[in-house]
PDB file of C-alpha atoms in Angstrom:
ATOM      1  CA  MET I   1     205.843 258.174 -27.815  1.00 60.00           C
ATOM      2  CA  TYR I   2     205.036 259.354 -31.350  1.00 79.00           C
ATOM      3  CA  HIS I   3     207.179 257.272 -33.681  1.00 76.00           C
ATOM      4  CA  GLU I   4     205.613 259.046 -36.690  1.00 83.00           C
ATOM      5  CA  LEU I   5     207.791 262.092 -35.915  1.00 88.00           C
ATOM      6  CA  ASN I   6     210.871 259.973 -36.633  1.00 84.00           C
ATOM      7  CA  GLU I   7     209.495 258.858 -40.002  1.00 87.00           C
ATOM      8  CA  VAL I   8     210.443 261.776 -42.254  1.00 92.00           C
ATOM      9  CA  GLU I   9     212.194 260.295 -45.297  1.00 93.00           C
ATOM     10  CA  HIS I  10     209.015 260.613 -47.373  1.00 94.00           C
ATOM     11  CA  ARG I  11     208.647 264.356 -46.761  1.00 94.00           C
ATOM     12  CA  PRO I  12     209.605 266.796 -49.558  1.00 93.00           C
ATOM     13  CA  TYR I  13     210.962 269.280 -46.992  1.00 92.00           C
ATOM     14  CA  PRO I  14     212.101 269.080 -43.330  1.00 93.00           C
ATOM     15  CA  LEU I  15     209.865 269.193 -40.291  1.00 95.00           C
ATOM     16  CA  PRO I  16     209.405 272.639 -38.719  1.00 94.00           C
ATOM     17  CA  LYS I  17     211.899 273.432 -35.976  1.00 94.00           C
ATOM     18  CA  SER I  18     209.186 274.672 -33.623  1.00 94.00           C
ATOM     19  CA  PRO I  19     207.097 272.221 -31.532  1.00 94.00           C
ATOM     20  CA  TRP I  20     203.866 270.910 -33.007  1.00 95.00           C
ATOM     21  CA  LEU I  21     200.659 272.420 -31.642  1.00 94.00           C
ATOM     22  CA  MET I  22     198.199 269.535 -31.904  1.00 92.00           C
ATOM     23  CA  THR I  23     198.015 265.859 -32.754  1.00 94.00           C
ATOM     24  CA  GLN I  24     194.978 263.963 -33.995  1.00 94.00           C
ATOM     25  CA  VAL I  25     194.112 260.616 -35.591  1.00 96.00           C
ATOM     26  CA  TRP I  26     192.125 260.452 -38.831  1.00 97.00           C
ATOM     27  CA  ASP I  27     190.045 257.250 -39.096  1.00 98.00           C
ATOM     28  CA  GLN I  28     187.951 255.611 -41.848  1.00 98.00           C
ATOM     29  CA  LEU I  29     188.838 258.358 -44.281  1.00 98.00           C
ATOM     30  CA  LEU I  30     187.662 258.458 -47.888  1.00 98.00           C
ATOM     31  CA  PHE I  31     189.448 260.618 -50.461  1.00 98.00           C
ATOM     32  CA  MET I  32     186.973 261.489 -53.240  1.00 98.00           C
ATOM     33  CA  HIS I  33     188.434 263.514 -56.111  1.00 98.00           C
ATOM     34  CA  TRP I  34     187.142 264.961 -59.375  1.00 98.00           C
ATOM     35  CA  PRO I  35     189.176 266.782 -62.075  1.00 98.00           C
ATOM     36  CA  ILE I  36     188.048 270.372 -62.641  1.00 98.00           C
ATOM     37  CA  PRO I  37     189.172 272.734 -65.440  1.00 98.00           C
ATOM     38  CA  VAL I  38     191.866 275.119 -64.217  1.00 98.00           C
ATOM     39  CA  GLU I  39     190.065 278.315 -65.218  1.00 97.00           C
ATOM     40  CA  GLU I  40     186.916 277.201 -63.392  1.00 97.00           C
ATOM     41  CA  LEU I  41     188.643 276.284 -60.136  1.00 98.00           C
ATOM     42  CA  LYS I  42     191.154 279.123 -60.122  1.00 97.00           C
ATOM     43  CA  GLN I  43     188.466 281.778 -59.719  1.00 97.00           C
ATOM     44  CA  HIS I  44     187.462 280.258 -56.360  1.00 97.00           C
ATOM     45  CA  ILE I  45     190.870 280.441 -54.619  1.00 98.00           C
ATOM     46  CA  PRO I  46     192.605 283.577 -53.288  1.00 97.00           C
ATOM     47  CA  PRO I  47     194.614 285.376 -56.007  1.00 96.00           C
ATOM     48  CA  GLU I  48     197.719 285.218 -53.801  1.00 97.00           C
ATOM     49  CA  LEU I  49     197.817 281.413 -54.218  1.00 98.00           C
ATOM     50  CA  GLU I  50     198.631 279.401 -57.345  1.00 98.00           C
ATOM     51  CA  LEU I  51     196.406 276.468 -58.266  1.00 98.00           C
ATOM     52  CA  ASP I  52     198.349 273.202 -58.269  1.00 98.00           C
ATOM     53  CA  THR I  53     197.536 270.877 -61.167  1.00 98.00           C
ATOM     54  CA  PHE I  54     198.037 267.280 -62.273  1.00 98.00           C
ATOM     55  CA  ASP I  55     197.919 266.419 -65.978  1.00 95.00           C
ATOM     56  CA  GLY I  56     196.758 269.950 -66.677  1.00 97.00           C
ATOM     57  CA  MET I  57     193.698 269.782 -64.419  1.00 98.00           C
ATOM     58  CA  GLY I  58     192.766 271.201 -61.055  1.00 98.00           C
ATOM     59  CA  TRP I  59     191.207 268.781 -58.569  1.00 98.00           C
ATOM     60  CA  ILE I  60     188.415 269.141 -56.045  1.00 98.00           C
ATOM     61  CA  GLY I  61     188.405 266.799 -53.067  1.00 98.00           C
ATOM     62  CA  ILE I  62     185.571 265.818 -50.733  1.00 98.00           C
ATOM     63  CA  VAL I  63     186.931 263.977 -47.697  1.00 98.00           C
ATOM     64  CA  PRO I  64     184.735 262.445 -44.948  1.00 98.00           C
ATOM     65  CA  PHE I  65     186.340 260.908 -41.843  1.00 98.00           C
ATOM     66  CA  ALA I  66     186.308 260.584 -38.068  1.00 98.00           C
ATOM     67  CA  MET I  67     188.836 262.615 -36.086  1.00 95.00           C
ATOM     68  CA  ASN I  68     189.901 260.963 -32.818  1.00 94.00           C
ATOM     69  CA  ASN I  69     192.471 261.184 -30.015  1.00 92.00           C
ATOM     70  CA  ILE I  70     192.846 264.941 -30.333  1.00 90.00           C
ATOM     71  CA  ARG I  71     195.466 266.334 -28.006  1.00 90.00           C
ATOM     72  CA  MET I  72     197.174 269.721 -27.652  1.00 87.00           C
ATOM     73  CA  HIS I  73     200.932 269.627 -27.183  1.00 88.00           C
ATOM     74  CA  GLY I  74     201.869 269.190 -23.522  1.00 83.00           C
ATOM     75  CA  LEU I  75     198.259 268.856 -22.359  1.00 78.00           C
ATOM     76  CA  PRO I  76     196.050 265.870 -21.501  1.00 70.00           C
ATOM     77  CA  GLN I  77     193.080 264.998 -23.650  1.00 72.00           C
ATOM     78  CA  VAL I  78     190.027 267.103 -22.898  1.00 64.00           C
ATOM     79  CA  PRO I  79     186.885 265.054 -22.166  1.00 63.00           C
ATOM     80  CA  TYR I  80     184.169 265.514 -24.805  1.00 63.00           C
ATOM     81  CA  ALA I  81     186.591 267.417 -27.082  1.00 64.00           C
ATOM     82  CA  GLN I  82     188.805 264.617 -28.338  1.00 77.00           C
ATOM     83  CA  SER I  83     186.639 263.218 -31.140  1.00 91.00           C
ATOM     84  CA  PHE I  84     184.294 264.495 -33.839  1.00 95.00           C
ATOM     85  CA  LEU I  85     183.314 263.915 -37.460  1.00 97.00           C
ATOM     86  CA  GLU I  86     184.599 266.039 -40.316  1.00 98.00           C
ATOM     87  CA  LEU I  87     183.856 266.543 -43.996  1.00 98.00           C
ATOM     88  CA  ASN I  88     186.267 268.813 -45.823  1.00 97.00           C
ATOM     89  CA  VAL I  89     186.093 270.273 -49.313  1.00 98.00           C
ATOM     90  CA  ARG I  90     189.537 271.064 -50.642  1.00 98.00           C
ATOM     91  CA  THR I  91     191.791 271.725 -53.586  1.00 98.00           C
ATOM     92  CA  TYR I  92     195.554 271.884 -54.060  1.00 98.00           C
ATOM     93  CA  VAL I  93     197.632 275.025 -54.321  1.00 98.00           C
ATOM     94  CA  LYS I  94     201.206 276.300 -54.258  1.00 97.00           C
ATOM     95  CA  TYR I  95     202.827 279.384 -52.828  1.00 97.00           C
ATOM     96  CA  ASN I  96     206.408 280.218 -53.790  1.00 95.00           C
ATOM     97  CA  GLY I  97     206.553 276.731 -55.278  1.00 95.00           C
ATOM     98  CA  LYS I  98     205.593 274.954 -52.045  1.00 96.00           C
ATOM     99  CA  PRO I  99     202.581 272.625 -52.541  1.00 97.00           C
ATOM    100  CA  GLY I 100     199.810 272.298 -49.999  1.00 98.00           C
ATOM    101  CA  VAL I 101     196.074 272.082 -49.384  1.00 98.00           C
ATOM    102  CA  TYR I 102     193.514 274.870 -49.624  1.00 98.00           C
ATOM    103  CA  PHE I 103     190.228 274.289 -47.791  1.00 98.00           C
ATOM    104  CA  PHE I 104     186.939 275.737 -49.032  1.00 97.00           C
ATOM    105  CA  THR I 105     184.929 274.401 -46.076  1.00 97.00           C
ATOM    106  CA  LEU I 106     185.383 271.969 -43.199  1.00 97.00           C
ATOM    107  CA  ASP I 107     182.080 270.770 -41.756  1.00 97.00           C
ATOM    108  CA  ALA I 108     182.261 269.305 -38.241  1.00 97.00           C
ATOM    109  CA  ASN I 109     179.766 268.206 -35.587  1.00 96.00           C
ATOM    110  CA  HIS I 110     181.531 269.748 -32.585  1.00 91.00           C
ATOM    111  CA  LYS I 111     180.789 273.419 -31.861  1.00 92.00           C
ATOM    112  CA  LEU I 112     183.813 273.879 -29.591  1.00 87.00           C
ATOM    113  CA  ALA I 113     186.150 272.421 -32.220  1.00 87.00           C
ATOM    114  CA  VAL I 114     184.616 274.596 -34.927  1.00 92.00           C
ATOM    115  CA  ALA I 115     185.038 277.762 -32.861  1.00 91.00           C
ATOM    116  CA  GLY I 116     188.600 276.852 -31.850  1.00 85.00           C
ATOM    117  CA  ALA I 117     189.725 275.993 -35.381  1.00 87.00           C
ATOM    118  CA  ARG I 118     188.257 279.195 -36.801  1.00 90.00           C
ATOM    119  CA  LYS I 119     190.162 281.219 -34.203  1.00 86.00           C
ATOM    120  CA  LEU I 120     193.473 279.294 -34.123  1.00 81.00           C
ATOM    121  CA  PHE I 121     193.842 278.470 -37.810  1.00 84.00           C
ATOM    122  CA  SER I 122     191.564 280.953 -39.606  1.00 86.00           C
ATOM    123  CA  LEU I 123     190.007 278.013 -41.440  1.00 93.00           C
ATOM    124  CA  PRO I 124     186.379 277.939 -42.668  1.00 95.00           C
ATOM    125  CA  TYR I 125     185.165 275.319 -40.192  1.00 96.00           C
ATOM    126  CA  VAL I 126     181.359 275.236 -40.054  1.00 97.00           C
ATOM    127  CA  ASN I 127     178.835 273.539 -37.798  1.00 97.00           C
ATOM    128  CA  ALA I 128     176.887 270.561 -39.109  1.00 98.00           C
ATOM    129  CA  ASP I 129     174.711 267.684 -37.979  1.00 98.00           C
ATOM    130  CA  MET I 130     176.662 264.553 -38.883  1.00 98.00           C
ATOM    131  CA  GLU I 131     176.364 260.796 -38.478  1.00 98.00           C
ATOM    132  CA  MET I 132     178.803 257.977 -39.217  1.00 98.00           C
ATOM    133  CA  THR I 133     177.935 254.288 -38.864  1.00 98.00           C
ATOM    134  CA  GLU I 134     179.609 251.075 -39.987  1.00 96.00           C
ATOM    135  CA  VAL I 135     177.945 247.764 -40.820  1.00 95.00           C
ATOM    136  CA  ASN I 136     179.964 244.813 -42.168  1.00 94.00           C
ATOM    137  CA  GLY I 137     182.842 247.035 -43.214  1.00 94.00           C
ATOM    138  CA  ARG I 138     180.640 249.545 -45.056  1.00 98.00           C
ATOM    139  CA  VAL I 139     180.696 253.111 -43.720  1.00 98.00           C
ATOM    140  CA  ASP I 140     177.633 255.325 -43.996  1.00 98.00           C
ATOM    141  CA  PHE I 141     178.386 259.052 -43.613  1.00 98.00           C
ATOM    142  CA  LYS I 142     175.803 261.862 -43.502  1.00 98.00           C
ATOM    143  CA  CYS I 143     176.299 265.633 -43.197  1.00 98.00           C
ATOM    144  CA  GLU I 144     173.733 268.429 -42.979  1.00 98.00           C
ATOM    145  CA  ARG I 145     175.219 271.912 -42.570  1.00 97.00           C
ATOM    146  CA  THR I 146     173.696 274.100 -39.837  1.00 97.00           C
ATOM    147  CA  HIS I 147     176.159 277.003 -39.613  1.00 96.00           C
ATOM    148  CA  ARG I 148     174.516 280.428 -39.444  1.00 92.00           C
ATOM    149  CA  GLY I 149     175.423 282.642 -42.372  1.00 90.00           C
ATOM    150  CA  TYR I 150     176.419 279.781 -44.677  1.00 90.00           C
ATOM    151  CA  PRO I 151     174.220 278.398 -47.470  1.00 88.00           C
ATOM    152  CA  ASP I 152     172.484 275.091 -46.869  1.00 91.00           C
ATOM    153  CA  ALA I 153     174.618 272.121 -47.857  1.00 96.00           C
ATOM    154  CA  SER I 154     174.302 268.366 -47.449  1.00 98.00           C
ATOM    155  CA  PHE I 155     176.183 265.182 -48.264  1.00 98.00           C
ATOM    156  CA  HIS I 156     175.499 261.466 -47.893  1.00 98.00           C
ATOM    157  CA  VAL I 157     177.804 258.660 -49.006  1.00 98.00           C
ATOM    158  CA  ALA I 158     178.257 254.963 -48.249  1.00 98.00           C
ATOM    159  CA  TYR I 159     181.712 253.522 -48.887  1.00 98.00           C
ATOM    160  CA  ARG I 160     184.056 250.621 -48.242  1.00 98.00           C
ATOM    161  CA  PRO I 161     187.612 249.562 -49.170  1.00 98.00           C
ATOM    162  CA  THR I 162     187.981 247.029 -51.998  1.00 98.00           C
ATOM    163  CA  SER I 163     191.699 246.228 -52.208  1.00 98.00           C
ATOM    164  CA  PRO I 164     194.692 245.310 -50.069  1.00 98.00           C
ATOM    165  CA  VAL I 165     196.628 248.157 -48.462  1.00 98.00           C
ATOM    166  CA  PHE I 166     199.242 249.838 -50.642  1.00 98.00           C
ATOM    167  CA  THR I 167     201.549 252.873 -50.542  1.00 97.00           C
ATOM    168  CA  ALA I 168     201.203 255.344 -53.413  1.00 98.00           C
ATOM    169  CA  THR I 169     204.055 255.414 -55.922  1.00 97.00           C
ATOM    170  CA  LYS I 170     206.005 258.669 -56.049  1.00 95.00           C
ATOM    171  CA  GLY I 171     204.786 260.755 -58.962  1.00 95.00           C
ATOM    172  CA  SER I 172     201.424 258.978 -59.215  1.00 98.00           C
ATOM    173  CA  ILE I 173     198.084 260.778 -58.968  1.00 98.00           C
ATOM    174  CA  GLU I 174     197.433 258.918 -55.694  1.00 98.00           C
ATOM    175  CA  ASP I 175     200.650 260.303 -54.217  1.00 98.00           C
ATOM    176  CA  TRP I 176     200.023 263.812 -55.565  1.00 98.00           C
ATOM    177  CA  LEU I 177     196.547 263.973 -54.006  1.00 98.00           C
ATOM    178  CA  THR I 178     197.432 262.603 -50.572  1.00 98.00           C
ATOM    179  CA  ALA I 179     201.088 263.491 -49.811  1.00 96.00           C
ATOM    180  CA  ARG I 180     200.465 267.042 -48.620  1.00 97.00           C
ATOM    181  CA  TYR I 181     202.404 268.477 -45.691  1.00 98.00           C
ATOM    182  CA  CYS I 182     201.036 271.986 -45.255  1.00 97.00           C
ATOM    183  CA  LEU I 183     197.885 274.011 -45.703  1.00 97.00           C
ATOM    184  CA  TRP I 184     197.667 277.499 -47.140  1.00 97.00           C
ATOM    185  CA  THR I 185     195.168 280.142 -46.107  1.00 96.00           C
ATOM    186  CA  THR I 186     194.844 283.924 -46.319  1.00 95.00           C
ATOM    187  CA  LYS I 187     193.618 286.806 -44.192  1.00 91.00           C
ATOM    188  CA  GLY I 188     192.946 289.687 -46.525  1.00 89.00           C
ATOM    189  CA  LYS I 189     195.985 289.701 -48.791  1.00 91.00           C
ATOM    190  CA  GLN I 190     198.263 288.150 -46.163  1.00 95.00           C
ATOM    191  CA  VAL I 191     199.297 284.534 -46.741  1.00 97.00           C
ATOM    192  CA  TYR I 192     199.695 282.002 -43.921  1.00 97.00           C
ATOM    193  CA  ARG I 193     201.066 278.460 -43.890  1.00 97.00           C
ATOM    194  CA  GLY I 194     200.117 275.707 -41.453  1.00 96.00           C
ATOM    195  CA  ASP I 195     202.572 272.811 -41.439  1.00 97.00           C
ATOM    196  CA  ILE I 196     201.309 269.222 -41.159  1.00 97.00           C
ATOM    197  CA  HIS I 197     203.095 265.922 -40.682  1.00 97.00           C
ATOM    198  CA  HIS I 198     201.913 262.342 -41.043  1.00 96.00           C
ATOM    199  CA  ALA I 199     203.386 258.988 -41.991  1.00 95.00           C
ATOM    200  CA  PRO I 200     202.930 257.772 -45.579  1.00 95.00           C
ATOM    201  CA  TRP I 201     199.303 256.833 -46.157  1.00 97.00           C
ATOM    202  CA  ASP I 202     198.160 253.221 -46.002  1.00 98.00           C
ATOM    203  CA  LEU I 203     195.732 253.399 -48.913  1.00 98.00           C
ATOM    204  CA  GLN I 204     193.138 251.067 -50.385  1.00 98.00           C
ATOM    205  CA  LYS I 205     191.021 251.317 -53.485  1.00 98.00           C
ATOM    206  CA  ALA I 206     187.377 251.883 -52.650  1.00 98.00           C
ATOM    207  CA  GLU I 207     183.823 251.919 -53.898  1.00 98.00           C
ATOM    208  CA  ALA I 208     181.192 254.471 -52.933  1.00 98.00           C
ATOM    209  CA  GLU I 209     177.497 255.095 -53.389  1.00 98.00           C
ATOM    210  CA  ILE I 210     176.948 258.856 -53.401  1.00 98.00           C
ATOM    211  CA  LYS I 211     173.370 259.453 -52.298  1.00 98.00           C
ATOM    212  CA  ILE I 212     173.471 263.253 -51.880  1.00 97.00           C
ATOM    213  CA  ASN I 213     176.212 265.598 -53.080  1.00 98.00           C
ATOM    214  CA  LYS I 214     175.243 269.190 -52.359  1.00 97.00           C
ATOM    215  CA  ILE I 215     178.372 270.235 -50.453  1.00 97.00           C
ATOM    216  CA  VAL I 216     180.158 272.243 -53.200  1.00 97.00           C
ATOM    217  CA  PRO I 217     177.598 274.910 -54.153  1.00 94.00           C
ATOM    218  CA  PHE I 218     180.099 277.047 -56.081  1.00 95.00           C
ATOM    219  CA  LEU I 219     180.610 274.393 -58.789  1.00 96.00           C
ATOM    220  CA  GLN I 220     178.086 273.115 -61.304  1.00 95.00           C
ATOM    221  CA  ASP I 221     176.566 269.708 -60.571  1.00 95.00           C
ATOM    222  CA  ALA I 222     177.746 268.511 -63.985  1.00 96.00           C
ATOM    223  CA  TYR I 223     181.359 268.368 -62.757  1.00 97.00           C
ATOM    224  CA  PHE I 224     180.324 265.602 -60.355  1.00 97.00           C
ATOM    225  CA  ASP I 225     178.511 263.457 -62.925  1.00 95.00           C
ATOM    226  CA  THR I 226     181.667 261.454 -63.592  1.00 94.00           C
ATOM    227  CA  ASP I 227     182.901 258.760 -61.209  1.00 96.00           C
ATOM    228  CA  PRO I 228     185.401 260.152 -58.680  1.00 98.00           C
ATOM    229  CA  LEU I 229     188.835 258.760 -57.995  1.00 98.00           C
ATOM    230  CA  LEU I 230     188.356 256.956 -54.659  1.00 98.00           C
ATOM    231  CA  LEU I 231     190.952 256.063 -52.031  1.00 98.00           C
ATOM    232  CA  TYR I 232     190.269 254.733 -48.542  1.00 98.00           C
ATOM    233  CA  ALA I 233     192.627 255.115 -45.575  1.00 98.00           C
ATOM    234  CA  PRO I 234     191.881 253.141 -42.394  1.00 98.00           C
ATOM    235  CA  SER I 235     193.843 255.413 -40.036  1.00 97.00           C
ATOM    236  CA  ASN I 236     196.714 257.884 -39.808  1.00 97.00           C
ATOM    237  CA  ARG I 237     198.040 260.160 -37.077  1.00 96.00           C
ATOM    238  CA  ALA I 238     198.688 263.790 -37.960  1.00 96.00           C
ATOM    239  CA  PHE I 239     200.638 266.561 -36.262  1.00 96.00           C
ATOM    240  CA  VAL I 240     199.649 270.169 -36.840  1.00 96.00           C
ATOM    241  CA  TRP I 241     201.718 273.315 -36.290  1.00 96.00           C
ATOM    242  CA  LYS I 242     200.523 276.863 -35.635  1.00 93.00           C
ATOM    243  CA  LEU I 243     199.953 279.163 -38.568  1.00 94.00           C
ATOM    244  CA  ASP I 244     203.035 281.035 -39.800  1.00 95.00           C
ATOM    245  CA  ARG I 245     202.657 284.394 -41.480  1.00 95.00           C
ATOM    246  CA  ILE I 246     204.625 284.463 -44.737  1.00 94.00           C
ATOM    247  CA  ARG I 247     206.562 287.711 -44.945  1.00 83.00           C
TER     248      ARG I 247
END
């Protein structure tokens, strides 16, 4: 049924031996990335994790998309819980040499999904009012955070792809930013890994009009004055495994 699970040659390490926990489809996704000095970004990640760098810089990513066709392993889709919008703020880290993603926040417009992800994956999912529309191939994405106990944050971007589809070249910045097959998180001083699998990304160059960017309050606005590196992905299916405690 899921041919993506047979497509593993691109992975830097094997699939987990345990069954996946959840599958989901990421649609109309925009990777937006800015280089950030290592010493600035490093102070915002847990000390147990090592900041991953490219050309001597850390990178902050802001990634808006629609999440669809969510399904738990062995269970049918749950009505009203199979789709929502997401905006994640992320960077890239390593633990024991294994590269992955570290999430600062993941805004979503589905309270049940937010509560479930916080409990199952110990990830900083937060509630937000969000809207995504498309007109003539141009996506308009808005996010206004509403989560109690978190500072106000908002984001508004309009974007569209501008090139034919391509696959990132191994070793390129495009590959380094997008070919990530686990997430790292911590509880106290304990480190956890969540494995992820997806087929190689179908990427396109993109253009974006950033109307509001107040979603990364811990970094100075000046870091976002430069144009971001933009990559659009029309769709990709992902498989997610349960968190593993690293002993």
